[in-house]
Amino acid sequence: MGRIVLLATGGTIASRASAQGRRVSVGAAELLRSALEVDGLGATVVETRDVSATAGFAVDVPGALALVRTVRAAVNEADGVVVTHGTDTLEEVAFLLALAHAGRAPVVVTGAQRPFDDPAPDGPRNLSAALRWAASPASAGSGVMIAFADAILPAIGVRKTHALALDAFSAPDRGPSGHVDEAGVRHHHFASPPGPLLTSDLVDLPRVEVVTQYLGCDGSQVGRAAQAGARGLVVAAFGAGNATPGTVRACLQALETGTPVIVAGRTGAGAVTGLYAGGGADLAEAGAIFAGDLSPWQARLLLAVALAPEPETPDVEAVAWRCRTWLRAAGAIAAED
């Protein structure tokens, strides 16, 4: 007999319509009942806990870190953990959980595109899939996954790729690790989790700003980020990892003065690397970290967690070493990078 802990945090999956718009109003026990109507779990015991009642767009970093602590505690006492969450920040919160995950118990994050009181809600089926994956003995060691539209996707490298469609999430460079549907729980492949980078009980993270590239971007965002107190920078880069000449110059200056820079792609798929003189190659030569297939939003969390142990003026090489070591273990960059 297995034991699963279900943690409800809010989101569309737990929302009903109101005169002011959708509001979170459904608790963990009611969510579980709706999921069990889709498919039962046999002898598996599910313990429900209401953690918060927050819309995905309203989740902040301290709240996400509090959830990390809650999941860490639940993992130590259960065979698997399922988290229901709002989809707007689901890819970031799931990644933060992956940065902190240790042990064999699977963690599955899910949500919905349609509210609980929709005539055809997707939440019950998504939650059923998440529970069935977490309850499967073959899922042990799979790390943190996202269950959505019958697919089981790795948290590392996942992106929300559609605003309204039921299959809203994808992992473009990794693909589904499995499926859960009428044919059962099917495990296609999953890599061993990279191990925790976030090991302490933090209540907040250092400020890391995202500098998005666009036609005519002059690099002034970098200076504004520094003035706002940013301790690290993410370049949401063109193509395979390029930035405008003005942004490159500003980032080179930031690196020289002790501000780490991580480069991720704005394209939505594919890994970044330093290929072009005057662009990505110059950033790589200066010590910028290239984040492989991570989105800018996941790269931001990686850099913030790597910065957390550092003093106000960080050891840029130590931060880069932490990031690259974890990225290699996660399969985001090549072993020789």
Short mmCIF file of C-alpha atoms in Angstrom, two decimals:
data_model
loop_
_atom_site.label_atom_id
_atom_site.label_comp_id
_atom_site.label_asym_id
_atom_site.label_seq_id
_atom_site.Cartn_x
_atom_site.Cartn_y
_atom_site.Cartn_z
CA MET A 1 0.00 0.00 0.00
CA GLY A 2 1.53 3.30 -1.12
CA ARG A 3 1.06 6.71 0.47
CA ILE A 4 0.77 9.94 -1.52
CA VAL A 5 0.61 13.47 -0.10
CA LEU A 6 -1.52 15.89 -2.16
CA LEU A 7 -0.67 19.56 -1.62
CA ALA A 8 -3.17 22.10 -2.96
CA THR A 9 -1.91 25.64 -3.58
CA GLY A 10 -4.66 27.20 -5.70
CA GLY A 11 -4.65 28.06 -9.38
CA THR A 12 -7.26 27.57 -12.11
CA ILE A 13 -7.68 23.92 -11.16
CA ALA A 14 -9.16 25.11 -7.85
CA SER A 15 -11.10 28.10 -9.20
CA ARG A 16 -14.77 28.84 -9.74
CA ALA A 17 -16.44 31.69 -11.60
CA SER A 18 -17.52 34.79 -9.70
CA ALA A 19 -18.90 38.20 -10.64
CA GLN A 20 -15.36 39.63 -10.43
CA GLY A 21 -13.71 36.81 -12.36
CA ARG A 22 -12.36 33.40 -11.44
CA ARG A 23 -11.42 32.90 -7.79
CA VAL A 24 -9.70 30.06 -5.95
CA SER A 25 -12.38 28.36 -3.85
CA VAL A 26 -11.75 24.59 -4.02
CA GLY A 27 -9.72 22.70 -1.45
CA ALA A 28 -7.54 19.61 -1.70
CA ALA A 29 -10.20 17.14 -0.53
CA GLU A 30 -12.69 18.26 -3.20
CA LEU A 31 -9.98 18.18 -5.86
CA LEU A 32 -9.12 14.62 -4.85
CA ARG A 33 -12.75 13.50 -5.08
CA SER A 34 -13.01 14.89 -8.61
CA ALA A 35 -9.82 13.08 -9.67
CA LEU A 36 -10.92 9.75 -8.21
CA GLU A 37 -14.06 9.95 -10.32
CA VAL A 38 -11.77 9.80 -13.38
CA ASP A 39 -9.73 6.82 -12.18
CA GLY A 40 -9.30 5.17 -8.79
CA LEU A 41 -5.97 4.48 -7.09
CA GLY A 42 -6.60 1.03 -5.67
CA ALA A 43 -5.00 0.59 -2.25
CA THR A 44 -2.99 3.82 -2.43
CA VAL A 45 -3.66 6.18 0.48
CA VAL A 46 -3.81 9.90 -0.37
CA GLU A 47 -3.43 12.49 2.37
CA THR A 48 -4.74 15.92 1.40
CA ARG A 49 -3.29 19.20 2.66
CA ASP A 50 -4.35 22.75 1.82
CA VAL A 51 -1.14 24.79 1.58
CA SER A 52 -2.42 28.04 0.05
CA ALA A 53 -5.17 29.41 -2.18
CA THR A 54 -3.28 31.58 -4.63
CA ALA A 55 -3.70 32.30 -8.33
CA GLY A 56 -0.60 31.36 -10.32
CA PHE A 57 0.16 34.95 -11.33
CA ALA A 58 0.15 36.06 -7.67
CA VAL A 59 2.77 33.62 -6.41
CA ASP A 60 5.94 35.34 -5.15
CA VAL A 61 9.44 34.02 -4.44
CA PRO A 62 9.01 33.70 -0.65
CA GLY A 63 5.78 31.78 -1.26
CA ALA A 64 7.48 29.47 -3.75
CA LEU A 65 10.34 28.84 -1.29
CA ALA A 66 7.81 28.07 1.44
CA LEU A 67 6.31 25.46 -0.90
CA VAL A 68 9.79 24.02 -1.45
CA ARG A 69 10.12 23.53 2.31
CA THR A 70 6.67 21.95 2.50
CA VAL A 71 7.40 19.54 -0.35
CA ARG A 72 10.80 18.66 1.14
CA ALA A 73 9.11 17.66 4.39
CA ALA A 74 6.38 15.70 2.58
CA VAL A 75 8.91 13.79 0.46
CA ASN A 76 10.51 12.48 3.64
CA GLU A 77 7.27 10.89 4.83
CA ALA A 78 5.55 9.64 1.66
CA ASP A 79 6.07 7.47 -1.40
CA GLY A 80 5.17 10.38 -3.66
CA VAL A 81 4.01 13.99 -3.58
CA VAL A 82 1.53 15.74 -5.90
CA VAL A 83 1.20 19.53 -6.02
CA THR A 84 -1.68 21.40 -7.66
CA HIS A 85 -0.63 24.87 -8.82
CA GLY A 86 -1.58 27.77 -11.07
CA THR A 87 -0.20 27.44 -14.58
CA ASP A 88 1.14 31.00 -14.99
CA THR A 89 4.18 30.26 -12.80
CA LEU A 90 4.03 26.46 -12.82
CA GLU A 91 7.15 26.01 -14.95
CA GLU A 92 9.16 28.19 -12.56
CA VAL A 93 7.86 26.68 -9.32
CA ALA A 94 8.33 23.13 -10.63
CA PHE A 95 11.91 24.02 -11.62
CA LEU A 96 12.57 25.46 -8.16
CA LEU A 97 11.31 22.19 -6.70
CA ALA A 98 13.71 20.34 -9.02
CA LEU A 99 16.60 22.48 -7.77
CA ALA A 100 15.80 21.32 -4.24
CA HIS A 101 14.74 17.71 -4.87
CA ALA A 102 16.50 14.80 -3.23
CA GLY A 103 15.48 11.20 -2.69
CA ARG A 104 13.56 8.60 -4.65
CA ALA A 105 9.99 9.78 -4.03
CA PRO A 106 8.53 11.34 -7.20
CA VAL A 107 7.10 14.85 -7.10
CA VAL A 108 4.42 15.69 -9.67
CA VAL A 109 3.08 19.19 -10.29
CA THR A 110 -0.18 19.70 -12.14
CA GLY A 111 -2.90 22.26 -12.76
CA ALA A 112 -5.59 23.11 -15.27
CA GLN A 113 -6.49 25.45 -18.09
CA ARG A 114 -10.20 25.37 -17.29
CA PRO A 115 -11.71 26.14 -13.89
CA PHE A 116 -13.23 23.57 -11.56
CA ASP A 117 -16.82 24.57 -12.46
CA ASP A 118 -16.29 24.51 -16.24
CA PRO A 119 -18.73 22.19 -18.09
CA ALA A 120 -15.71 20.20 -19.30
CA PRO A 121 -12.88 20.78 -16.82
CA ASP A 122 -9.42 19.37 -17.48
CA GLY A 123 -8.26 19.53 -13.88
CA PRO A 124 -9.69 16.20 -12.66
CA ARG A 125 -8.02 14.24 -15.45
CA ASN A 126 -4.70 16.07 -14.97
CA LEU A 127 -4.78 15.42 -11.23
CA SER A 128 -5.71 11.79 -11.76
CA ALA A 129 -2.69 11.37 -14.05
CA ALA A 130 -0.41 13.06 -11.52
CA LEU A 131 -1.62 10.80 -8.70
CA ARG A 132 -1.32 7.65 -10.80
CA TRP A 133 2.26 8.56 -11.84
CA ALA A 134 3.23 9.32 -8.24
CA ALA A 135 1.68 6.06 -7.04
CA SER A 136 3.46 3.88 -9.62
CA PRO A 137 6.47 2.01 -8.17
CA ALA A 138 8.24 2.48 -11.52
CA SER A 139 8.19 6.26 -10.99
CA ALA A 140 10.61 6.08 -8.08
CA GLY A 141 13.70 8.12 -8.90
CA SER A 142 11.98 10.16 -11.64
CA GLY A 143 12.45 13.44 -9.78
CA VAL A 144 10.10 16.36 -10.38
CA MET A 145 7.61 16.03 -13.23
CA ILE A 146 4.64 17.95 -14.63
CA ALA A 147 1.42 16.09 -15.49
CA PHE A 148 -0.67 17.82 -18.13
CA ALA A 149 -2.97 16.62 -20.92
CA ASP A 150 -2.01 12.95 -20.36
CA ALA A 151 1.73 13.72 -20.78
CA ILE A 152 4.35 13.51 -18.05
CA LEU A 153 7.03 16.15 -18.68
CA PRO A 154 10.32 16.80 -16.88
CA ALA A 155 10.29 19.99 -14.81
CA ILE A 156 13.76 20.85 -16.10
CA GLY A 157 13.35 22.41 -19.53
CA VAL A 158 9.55 22.57 -19.47
CA ARG A 159 7.72 25.63 -20.80
CA LYS A 160 4.15 26.84 -20.95
CA THR A 161 3.69 27.16 -24.69
CA HIS A 162 0.00 27.97 -25.11
CA ALA A 163 -2.21 30.45 -23.29
CA LEU A 164 -5.50 28.55 -23.54
CA ALA A 165 -5.07 25.07 -25.06
CA LEU A 166 -5.42 22.03 -22.82
CA ASP A 167 -1.98 20.75 -23.85
CA ALA A 168 -0.42 23.98 -22.63
CA PHE A 169 3.00 22.61 -21.62
CA SER A 170 5.86 21.05 -23.52
CA ALA A 171 9.50 20.19 -23.03
CA PRO A 172 10.76 20.98 -26.55
CA ASP A 173 14.23 19.46 -26.22
CA ARG A 174 13.33 16.56 -23.93
CA GLY A 175 9.85 15.33 -24.82
CA PRO A 176 7.44 13.47 -22.55
CA SER A 177 8.93 11.10 -19.98
CA GLY A 178 5.71 9.12 -19.98
CA HIS A 179 1.97 9.16 -20.49
CA VAL A 180 -0.97 8.38 -18.23
CA ASP A 181 -4.27 7.63 -19.92
CA GLU A 182 -6.72 4.81 -20.62
CA ALA A 183 -3.77 2.60 -21.61
CA GLY A 184 -2.28 2.95 -18.13
CA VAL A 185 0.84 4.52 -16.66
CA ARG A 186 3.60 4.24 -19.25
CA HIS A 187 7.20 5.16 -18.44
CA HIS A 188 9.08 5.99 -21.64
CA HIS A 189 12.32 7.36 -20.24
CA PHE A 190 13.59 9.70 -17.58
CA ALA A 191 17.06 10.80 -16.60
CA SER A 192 18.31 10.51 -13.06
CA PRO A 193 17.63 13.77 -11.19
CA PRO A 194 20.73 15.99 -11.00
CA GLY A 195 20.66 16.29 -7.21
CA PRO A 196 19.83 19.34 -5.13
CA LEU A 197 21.50 22.71 -5.62
CA LEU A 198 19.09 24.38 -3.20
CA THR A 199 19.85 22.65 0.09
CA SER A 200 19.15 25.29 2.75
CA ASP A 201 15.79 26.64 3.93
CA LEU A 202 15.87 30.03 2.24
CA VAL A 203 13.08 32.57 2.72
CA ASP A 204 14.04 34.69 -0.31
CA LEU A 205 16.48 34.71 -3.22
CA PRO A 206 19.00 37.28 -4.47
CA ARG A 207 17.63 39.63 -7.12
CA VAL A 208 18.36 38.48 -10.66
CA GLU A 209 16.98 40.48 -13.59
CA VAL A 210 16.13 39.26 -17.09
CA VAL A 211 17.41 41.41 -19.97
CA THR A 212 15.33 40.53 -23.01
CA GLN A 213 16.77 41.04 -26.47
CA TYR A 214 14.78 42.78 -29.22
CA LEU A 215 15.44 44.77 -32.37
CA GLY A 216 17.27 47.95 -31.36
CA CYS A 217 18.01 46.92 -27.77
CA ASP A 218 20.83 49.24 -26.61
CA GLY A 219 21.98 47.56 -23.40
CA SER A 220 20.62 50.24 -21.07
CA GLN A 221 18.55 47.56 -19.33
CA VAL A 222 21.76 46.22 -17.82
CA GLY A 223 22.53 49.52 -16.13
CA ARG A 224 18.96 49.86 -14.86
CA ALA A 225 19.11 46.34 -13.44
CA ALA A 226 22.28 47.18 -11.54
CA GLN A 227 20.69 50.37 -10.17
CA ALA A 228 17.72 48.31 -8.98
CA GLY A 229 20.02 46.07 -6.96
CA ALA A 230 20.38 43.07 -9.25
CA ARG A 231 23.16 40.70 -8.19
CA GLY A 232 22.95 38.69 -11.40
CA LEU A 233 21.70 39.02 -14.97
CA VAL A 234 19.95 36.72 -17.42
CA VAL A 235 20.15 37.55 -21.11
CA ALA A 236 17.06 36.28 -22.93
CA ALA A 237 19.06 35.97 -26.11
CA PHE A 238 18.40 35.93 -29.83
CA GLY A 239 18.79 32.64 -31.69
CA ALA A 240 21.48 30.35 -30.34
CA GLY A 241 22.70 32.81 -27.70
CA ASN A 242 23.35 36.22 -29.22
CA ALA A 243 22.77 39.76 -27.96
CA THR A 244 22.95 43.20 -29.52
CA PRO A 245 26.37 44.92 -29.49
CA GLY A 246 25.17 47.35 -26.82
CA THR A 247 23.97 44.53 -24.58
CA VAL A 248 27.21 42.59 -25.09
CA ARG A 249 29.29 45.62 -24.08
CA ALA A 250 27.16 46.20 -20.99
CA CYS A 251 27.33 42.53 -19.98
CA LEU A 252 31.11 42.45 -20.42
CA GLN A 253 31.36 45.41 -18.07
CA ALA A 254 29.04 43.68 -15.59
CA LEU A 255 31.18 40.55 -15.63
CA GLU A 256 34.34 42.62 -15.07
CA THR A 257 32.79 44.23 -11.99
CA GLY A 258 31.65 40.94 -10.42
CA THR A 259 28.09 40.49 -11.67
CA PRO A 260 27.48 36.99 -13.06
CA VAL A 261 25.64 36.69 -16.39
CA ILE A 262 23.71 33.67 -17.64
CA VAL A 263 22.51 33.35 -21.24
CA ALA A 264 19.25 31.60 -22.18
CA GLY A 265 17.21 31.53 -25.37
CA ARG A 266 14.10 33.55 -26.09
CA THR A 267 13.14 31.28 -29.03
CA GLY A 268 11.24 28.67 -27.05
CA ALA A 269 13.30 25.65 -28.10
CA GLY A 270 16.91 24.67 -28.64
CA ALA A 271 20.07 25.10 -26.61
CA VAL A 272 22.16 28.27 -26.51
CA THR A 273 25.92 28.36 -27.07
CA GLY A 274 28.53 30.97 -27.92
CA LEU A 275 29.04 30.84 -31.70
CA TYR A 276 29.15 34.36 -33.15
CA ALA A 277 31.92 36.93 -32.84
CA GLY A 278 30.54 40.14 -31.39
CA GLY A 279 27.64 38.22 -29.83
CA GLY A 280 27.51 34.92 -27.96
CA ALA A 281 31.17 34.07 -28.53
CA ASP A 282 32.27 37.27 -26.79
CA LEU A 283 30.00 36.56 -23.84
CA ALA A 284 31.31 33.00 -23.55
CA GLU A 285 34.92 34.17 -23.70
CA ALA A 286 34.25 36.63 -20.87
CA GLY A 287 32.82 33.92 -18.60
CA ALA A 288 29.08 34.15 -19.13
CA ILE A 289 27.19 30.94 -18.31
CA PHE A 290 25.19 29.35 -21.12
CA ALA A 291 22.02 27.66 -19.83
CA GLY A 292 21.44 25.08 -22.55
CA ASP A 293 17.72 24.42 -23.07
CA LEU A 294 16.47 26.24 -19.97
CA SER A 295 14.04 29.10 -20.47
CA PRO A 296 15.17 32.55 -19.27
CA TRP A 297 12.78 32.19 -16.33
CA GLN A 298 14.26 28.88 -15.21
CA ALA A 299 17.80 30.20 -15.79
CA ARG A 300 16.96 33.14 -13.53
CA LEU A 301 16.10 30.79 -10.67
CA LEU A 302 19.21 28.70 -11.25
CA LEU A 303 21.44 31.77 -11.04
CA ALA A 304 19.61 33.12 -7.98
CA VAL A 305 20.01 29.83 -6.12
CA ALA A 306 23.70 29.65 -7.09
CA LEU A 307 24.16 33.22 -5.80
CA ALA A 308 22.39 32.60 -2.49
CA PRO A 309 25.46 31.37 -0.53
CA GLU A 310 27.62 34.26 -1.78
CA PRO A 311 28.34 37.60 -0.07
CA GLU A 312 27.14 40.88 -1.58
CA THR A 313 30.13 40.84 -3.96
CA PRO A 314 30.04 37.26 -5.24
CA ASP A 315 32.81 34.98 -6.40
CA VAL A 316 31.74 34.90 -10.06
CA GLU A 317 33.82 31.81 -10.83
CA ALA A 318 32.30 29.90 -7.91
CA VAL A 319 28.79 30.85 -9.02
CA ALA A 320 29.55 29.79 -12.60
CA TRP A 321 30.99 26.48 -11.35
CA ARG A 322 27.83 25.72 -9.37
CA CYS A 323 25.60 26.53 -12.32
CA ARG A 324 27.60 24.56 -14.89
CA THR A 325 27.98 21.53 -12.61
CA TRP A 326 24.22 21.36 -12.07
CA LEU A 327 23.46 22.03 -15.74
CA ARG A 328 25.72 19.13 -16.78
CA ALA A 329 24.07 16.80 -14.29
CA ALA A 330 20.65 17.90 -15.57
CA GLY A 331 21.60 17.22 -19.20
CA ALA A 332 21.10 20.87 -20.14
CA ILE A 333 24.67 21.36 -21.38
CA ALA A 334 27.29 18.98 -22.71
CA ALA A 335 29.59 17.18 -20.30
CA GLU A 336 32.65 18.99 -21.68
CA ASP A 337 31.18 22.50 -21.38
#
